[in-house]
Structures are given as structure tokens and as C-alpha cells.
XYZ file of C-alpha atoms in Angstrom:
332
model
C 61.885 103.348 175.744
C 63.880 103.593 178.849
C 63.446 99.618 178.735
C 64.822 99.007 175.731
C 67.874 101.138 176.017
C 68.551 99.258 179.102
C 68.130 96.320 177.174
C 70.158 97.308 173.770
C 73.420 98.962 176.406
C 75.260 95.356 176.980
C 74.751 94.978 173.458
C 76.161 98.411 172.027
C 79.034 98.161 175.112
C 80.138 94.639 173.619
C 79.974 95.627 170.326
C 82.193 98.885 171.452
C 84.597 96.958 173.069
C 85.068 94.611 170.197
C 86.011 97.421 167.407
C 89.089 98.420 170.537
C 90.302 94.633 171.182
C 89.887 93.112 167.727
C 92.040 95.670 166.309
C 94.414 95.749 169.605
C 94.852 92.062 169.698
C 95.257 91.602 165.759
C 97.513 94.579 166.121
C 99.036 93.975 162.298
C 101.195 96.876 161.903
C 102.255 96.323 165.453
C 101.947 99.589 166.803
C 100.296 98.284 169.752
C 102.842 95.859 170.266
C 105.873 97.940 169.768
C 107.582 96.734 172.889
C 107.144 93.338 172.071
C 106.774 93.109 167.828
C 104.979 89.882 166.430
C 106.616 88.601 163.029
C 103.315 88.098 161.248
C 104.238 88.763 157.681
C 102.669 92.257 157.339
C 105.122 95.185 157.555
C 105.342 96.853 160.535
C 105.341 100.632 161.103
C 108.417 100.832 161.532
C 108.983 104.469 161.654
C 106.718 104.580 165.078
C 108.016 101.066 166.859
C 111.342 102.464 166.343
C 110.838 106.439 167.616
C 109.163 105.322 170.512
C 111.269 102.215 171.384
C 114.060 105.088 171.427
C 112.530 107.639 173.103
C 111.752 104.989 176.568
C 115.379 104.028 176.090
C 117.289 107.092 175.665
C 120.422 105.807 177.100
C 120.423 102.647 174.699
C 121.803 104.633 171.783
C 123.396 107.879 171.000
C 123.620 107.490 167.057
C 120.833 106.371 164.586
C 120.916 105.920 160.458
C 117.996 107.658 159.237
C 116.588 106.033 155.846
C 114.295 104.180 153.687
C 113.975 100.131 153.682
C 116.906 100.543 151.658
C 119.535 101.714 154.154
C 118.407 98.993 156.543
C 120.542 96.398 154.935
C 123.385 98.663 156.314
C 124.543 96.816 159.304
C 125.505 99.597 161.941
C 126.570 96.980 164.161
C 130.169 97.699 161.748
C 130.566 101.270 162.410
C 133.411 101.768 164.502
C 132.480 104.769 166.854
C 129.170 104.951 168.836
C 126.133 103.006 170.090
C 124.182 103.261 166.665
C 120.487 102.234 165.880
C 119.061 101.698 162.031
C 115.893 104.167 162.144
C 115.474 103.315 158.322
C 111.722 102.332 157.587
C 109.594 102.062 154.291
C 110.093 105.124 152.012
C 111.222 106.713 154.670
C 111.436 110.641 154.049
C 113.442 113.473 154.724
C 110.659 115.555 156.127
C 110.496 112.549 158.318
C 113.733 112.772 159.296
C 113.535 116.159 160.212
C 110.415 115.864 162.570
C 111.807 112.211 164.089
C 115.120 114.606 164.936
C 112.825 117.087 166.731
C 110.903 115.099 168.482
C 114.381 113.091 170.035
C 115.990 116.692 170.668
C 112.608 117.901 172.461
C 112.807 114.667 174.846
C 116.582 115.369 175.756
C 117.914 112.820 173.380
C 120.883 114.465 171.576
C 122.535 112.316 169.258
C 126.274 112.400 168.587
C 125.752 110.970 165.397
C 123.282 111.455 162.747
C 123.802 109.548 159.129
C 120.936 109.959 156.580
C 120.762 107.759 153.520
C 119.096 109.327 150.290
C 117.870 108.563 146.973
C 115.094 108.842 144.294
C 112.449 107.915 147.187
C 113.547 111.097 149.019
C 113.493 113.091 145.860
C 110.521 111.832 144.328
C 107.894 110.615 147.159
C 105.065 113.164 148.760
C 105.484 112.651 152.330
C 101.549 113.364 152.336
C 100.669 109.750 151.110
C 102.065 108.388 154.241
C 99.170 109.682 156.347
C 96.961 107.626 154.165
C 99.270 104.111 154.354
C 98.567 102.176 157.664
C 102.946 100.473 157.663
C 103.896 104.358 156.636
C 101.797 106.926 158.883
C 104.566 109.025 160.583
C 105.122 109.111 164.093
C 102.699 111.542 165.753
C 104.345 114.332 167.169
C 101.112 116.032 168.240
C 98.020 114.109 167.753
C 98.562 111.234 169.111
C 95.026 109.955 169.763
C 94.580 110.609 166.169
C 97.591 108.461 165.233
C 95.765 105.745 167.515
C 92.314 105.979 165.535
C 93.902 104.857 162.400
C 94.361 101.374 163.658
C 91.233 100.972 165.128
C 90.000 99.697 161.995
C 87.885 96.644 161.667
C 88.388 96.549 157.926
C 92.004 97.125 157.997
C 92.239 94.191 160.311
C 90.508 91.887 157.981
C 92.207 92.792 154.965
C 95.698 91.673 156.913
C 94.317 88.493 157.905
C 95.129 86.348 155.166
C 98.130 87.157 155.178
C 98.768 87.043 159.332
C 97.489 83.351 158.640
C 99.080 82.131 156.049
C 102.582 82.999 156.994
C 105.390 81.389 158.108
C 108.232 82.946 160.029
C 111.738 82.082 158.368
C 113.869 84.432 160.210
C 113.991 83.441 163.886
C 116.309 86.517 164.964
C 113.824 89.141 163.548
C 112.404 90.606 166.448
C 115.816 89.914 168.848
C 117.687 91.943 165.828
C 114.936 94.696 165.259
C 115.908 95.927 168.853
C 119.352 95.126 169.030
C 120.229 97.623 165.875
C 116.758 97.486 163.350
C 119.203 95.869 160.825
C 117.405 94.177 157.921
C 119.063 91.002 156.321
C 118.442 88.802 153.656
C 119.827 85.240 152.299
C 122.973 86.804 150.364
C 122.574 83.825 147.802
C 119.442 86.135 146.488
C 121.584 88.724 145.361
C 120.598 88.874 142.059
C 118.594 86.066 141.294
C 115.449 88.242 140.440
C 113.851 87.793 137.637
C 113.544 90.844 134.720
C 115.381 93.735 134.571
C 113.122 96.774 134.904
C 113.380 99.808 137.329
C 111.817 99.886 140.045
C 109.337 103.005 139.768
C 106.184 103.532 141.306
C 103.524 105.396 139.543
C 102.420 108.156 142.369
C 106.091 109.847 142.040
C 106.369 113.333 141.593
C 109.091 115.891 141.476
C 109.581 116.861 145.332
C 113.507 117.668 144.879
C 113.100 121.083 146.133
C 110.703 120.150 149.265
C 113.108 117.245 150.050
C 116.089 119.497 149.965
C 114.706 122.417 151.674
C 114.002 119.572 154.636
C 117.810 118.176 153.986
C 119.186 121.691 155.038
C 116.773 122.171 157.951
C 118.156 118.766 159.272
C 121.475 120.349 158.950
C 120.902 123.460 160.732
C 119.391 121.374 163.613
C 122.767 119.415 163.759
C 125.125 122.555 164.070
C 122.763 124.134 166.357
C 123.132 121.253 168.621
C 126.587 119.689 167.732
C 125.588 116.719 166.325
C 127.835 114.921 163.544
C 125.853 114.647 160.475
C 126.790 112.360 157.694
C 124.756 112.277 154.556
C 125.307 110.132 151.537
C 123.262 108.676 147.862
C 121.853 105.165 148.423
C 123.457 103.007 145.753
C 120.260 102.544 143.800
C 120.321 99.833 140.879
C 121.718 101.769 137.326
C 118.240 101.041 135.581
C 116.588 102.383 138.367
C 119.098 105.269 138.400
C 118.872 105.666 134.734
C 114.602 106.021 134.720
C 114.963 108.457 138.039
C 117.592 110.403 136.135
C 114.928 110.954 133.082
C 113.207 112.525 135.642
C 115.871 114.774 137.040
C 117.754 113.030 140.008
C 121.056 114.507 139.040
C 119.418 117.947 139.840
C 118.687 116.269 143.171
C 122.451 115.297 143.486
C 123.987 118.623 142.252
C 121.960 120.507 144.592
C 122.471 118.078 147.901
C 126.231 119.352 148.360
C 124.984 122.468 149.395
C 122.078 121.011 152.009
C 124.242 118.195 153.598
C 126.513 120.440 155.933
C 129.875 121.040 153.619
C 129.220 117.501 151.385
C 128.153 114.085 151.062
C 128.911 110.620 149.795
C 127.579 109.836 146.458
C 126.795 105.924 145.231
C 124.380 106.672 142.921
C 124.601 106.675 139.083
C 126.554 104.165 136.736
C 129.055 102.345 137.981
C 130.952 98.696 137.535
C 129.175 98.286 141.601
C 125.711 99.638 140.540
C 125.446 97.718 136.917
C 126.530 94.291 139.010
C 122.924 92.835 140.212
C 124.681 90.342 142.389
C 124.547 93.187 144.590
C 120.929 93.998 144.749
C 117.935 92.025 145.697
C 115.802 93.447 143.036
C 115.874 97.036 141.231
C 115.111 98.353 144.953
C 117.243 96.950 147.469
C 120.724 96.470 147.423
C 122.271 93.808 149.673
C 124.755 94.302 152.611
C 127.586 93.286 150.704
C 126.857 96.638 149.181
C 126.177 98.050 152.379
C 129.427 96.625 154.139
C 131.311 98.825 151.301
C 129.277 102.124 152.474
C 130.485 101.381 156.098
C 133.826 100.678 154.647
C 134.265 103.881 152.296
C 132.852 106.486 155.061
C 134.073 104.664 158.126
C 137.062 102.845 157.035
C 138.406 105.376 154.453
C 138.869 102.745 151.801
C 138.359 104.189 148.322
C 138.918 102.480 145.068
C 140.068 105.135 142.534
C 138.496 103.652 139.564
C 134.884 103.726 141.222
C 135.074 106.905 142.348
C 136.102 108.243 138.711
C 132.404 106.825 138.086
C 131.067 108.727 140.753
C 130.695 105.758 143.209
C 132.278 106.534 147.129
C 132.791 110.155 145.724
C 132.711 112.926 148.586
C 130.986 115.924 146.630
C 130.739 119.268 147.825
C 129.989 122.888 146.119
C 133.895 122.891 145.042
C 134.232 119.661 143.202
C 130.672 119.666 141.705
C 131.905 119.742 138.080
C 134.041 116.785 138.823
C 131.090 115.074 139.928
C 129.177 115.480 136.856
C 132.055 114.450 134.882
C 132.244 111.492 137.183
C 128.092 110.514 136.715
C 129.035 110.621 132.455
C 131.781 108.573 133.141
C 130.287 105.206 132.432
């Protein structure tokens, strides 16, 4: 017996060693590789690259956009004041939010800015169907070797390899720009060139308005208590999209932010001439950074167009002009 496990060891060793440096070396979600991303066509988890590419360079930044994919065609490299990184990631959440903020504040990084974009995602997503989504699993403020054991996954590996070799990189600043400010861009010229016109809905949401806005005031409490600017404001989600998360009850979710953003927020959501004009969207999900230039513009630059914001678009709402605002959103 003693023989043969002698024998068998080498054998069960190599085979050990394989399931950690397949997985390591493949690395498709890159969260091995977080110092050094590899554009291989499969989306990145983003949410822990960018936390812990922040937390060994605390000095790099002292403002970050929190977000979904959607806010990361805002191009922070425009804001006027501060050293800003996009945080934004896949659905990201604002229970996410929250615990990213925590875990920067525990590590000594105090931000002097703090902008959140929201939307439908934030009002509609479990944050609990992350943990089970390799590109979404948030970044592990505790378990960390359990975080780890996700990846080691020989079939998850397998499944991205198709794709890893089959794709072509067509965007040769992607890894330069995810560092410099984790700005996503696009060819403007696909602004909308998609084809349909359906919303884009998934069918696992659920009505998490009250979760996500419980988490939205929490995030503001941690700001005052530390003196950090917070700026919230409504992702400017395509109207049919708007229209289908509105059957749902997203203007409940907009009524009620006012009083969980810190005094107000800036609303682009609803129906406007902006979000009816798919030139400015990629498809029914992402909007392009023409429409994110006029974000930066509106909150940063003051500019306001007074027929837009009679529709609700660039509108600051707080608790005192909420009526207004819902007269705005049923002006359309």
C-alpha cells in the first residue's frame, strides 16, 4: 500500500498543481492579473481589478465615479476639480458601493469626492446574484481566500476559451486607459445604429427600491461622517427602457432618492428630446459619451438648457421641488 501511494503522489501533486496554474495562467476574468489586465474578450471583474488597483495606489486618486457599465462612458478625465478614477463595473450596485467605500475608508483612503451614477439596475438588481457571476463577484472584504476559490475553476476556464481564442483586440489603448481613469469608449459612429427598438430588461429583476435606497442613505451618512463631497445623479437610461422600468415603479425609485442622496440629486432619466434621440445610445443600455460629456457639463460646468430640464432631464431634485419633478417626468 505504502508502495503505491508513493507511486500515485507525483501523480495526484501534478494533477494538484494543474487545477492552481491552468486557472492562474488562463486567468479570464483577470483577477489574477489585475496589475497587468490581458484584453482577451471576456469581461473582466472589474469591480475587484479596480478596488485593489486603488487600494496599492492610494495616492494616485482622491475621487472615484461609482457605477454600472453605464457610467463608464463618462470620461472623468473632463471633470474640472480632482484626480478622479471611473470605479463603474457591470451592474454595479449600490450595496456595492457602500462596502467598496468602507473598505477605501478602513485602508486610510478618504476620498474628496464621491459621484454615484444610478438607475433601474440599482433599483431593480439583487446584489445576491453577483456572488454566483464569475465578471460580477464583489470585492471580498473578508473572505478573501474564498473570493480566490471561485476562479480556481477548471470548467469555468474552458467555457471562456472559445472566446479567449477567437478574439481579436480592436482597441489598443484598453488596458493603458483602464488604469489611467477606467473610462470605457466606443466608436461614436455606433451611436444608434442598433438594430430594434426594445428595452433592455433582463428577466431576474425584482423590486429592490427600498434595499437600494436604504444602501443610498448609508453611503451618505458615511460621506458627512467623513467630509467627503458626494454627488449623486439618474443615469440617462434609453425612454423605452425608462418607459418598461417605470411599469415597474422606477419613479418611486426617483421620488424617494432626494431624500437618500445628501440634500438632492441630478435626474436624466425619463422622457426627454435627449433620451428619445438613439444617436445617443449604443443600444437600449448604454448611452454614449456624447451623452456623458453633457452629465460632466450640467453638474460640473453648470450649463442647463431650460427646455430639457422642464422634461426632467439635468433637473436638481430635492424633497422641496419634488412635485415639480413629477410634473417635469409627465412632461413629454
Amino acid at each position: 500500500m505504502k508502495k503505491f501511494l508513493r507511486k500515485i503522489c507525483p501523480f495526484i501533486l501534478f494533477i494538484l498543481v494543474l487545477e492552481l496554474a491552468i486557472p492562474i495562467a488562463v486567468d479570464p476574468y483577470n483577477v489574477f492579473h489585475w496589475k497587468e489586465i490581458r484584453d482577451n474578450g471576456v469581461e473582466p471583474n472589474s469591480n475587484y481589478i479596480k478596488m485593489q488597483y486603488v487600494l496599492h495606489n492610494p495616492d494616485k486618486f482622491d475621487s472615484f465615479l461609482f457605477g454600472s457599465s453605464r457610467t463608464g462612458f463618462i470620461n472623468v478625465d473632463r471633470i474640472p476639480e480632482g484626480k478622479w478614477y471611473n470605479m463603474s463595473y457591470s451592474e454595479g450596485l449600490p450595496e456595492e458601493h457602500l462596502d467598496n467605500l468602507k473598505e477605501l475608508i478602513e485602508n486610510g483612503i478618504i476620498p474628496k469626492n464621491v459621484m454615484i451614477g444610478v438607475d433601474n439596475i440599482s433599483a431593480f438588481v439583487d446584489p445576491d446574484l453577483h456572488q454566483n457571476q464569475f465578471y460580477r463577484i464583489p470585492y471580498p472584504r473578508g473572505n478573501k481566500l474564498g473570493f480566490y476559490a471561485n476562479y480556481f475553476s477548471i470548467k469555468g476556464v474552458i467555457l471562456s476559451l472559445d472566446v479567449i481564442l477567437n478574439y481579436e483586440p480592436t482597441d489598443p489603448d484598453y488596458v493603458e486607459r483602464y488604469y489611467a481613469n477606467g473610462c470605457t469608449v466606443r466608436d461614436p459612429s455606433l451611436g444608434g445604429t442598433w438594430e430594434g427598438d426594445a428595452p433592455y430588461w433582463d428577466d431576474y429583476y425584482r423590486d429592490y427600491m427600498s434595499y437600494a435606497i436604504d444602501d443610498m442613505k448609508e453611503i451618505s451618512a458615511l460621506c458627512e461622517e467623513y467630509g467627503i463631497n458626494l454627488i449623486v445623479f439618474t443615469n440617462p437610461i434609453y425612454y423605452r427602457t425608462y418607459q418598461q422600468s417605470k411599469f415597474y415603479g422606477y419613479d418611486n425609485f426617483l421620488f424617494w432618492l432626494s431624500g437618500a442622496s445628501g440634500g438632492g440629486y441630478y435626474n436624466f432619466s425619463g422622457e426627454s428630446a435627449i433620451t428619445m434621440d438613439r444617436r445617443y445610445y449604443y443600444e437600449s443600455s448604454h448611452y454614449t459619451e456624447e451623452l456623458g460629456d453633457m452629465i460632466i457639463d450640467r453638474i460640473f460646468y453648470g450649463k442647463t438648457d431650460e427646455s430639457l430640464e422642464s422634461q426632467g432631464f439635468g433637473m436638481y431634485v430635492t424633497d422641496d421641488n419634488i412635485e415639480e419633478f413629477k410634473t417635469a417626468l409627465a412632461n413629454h
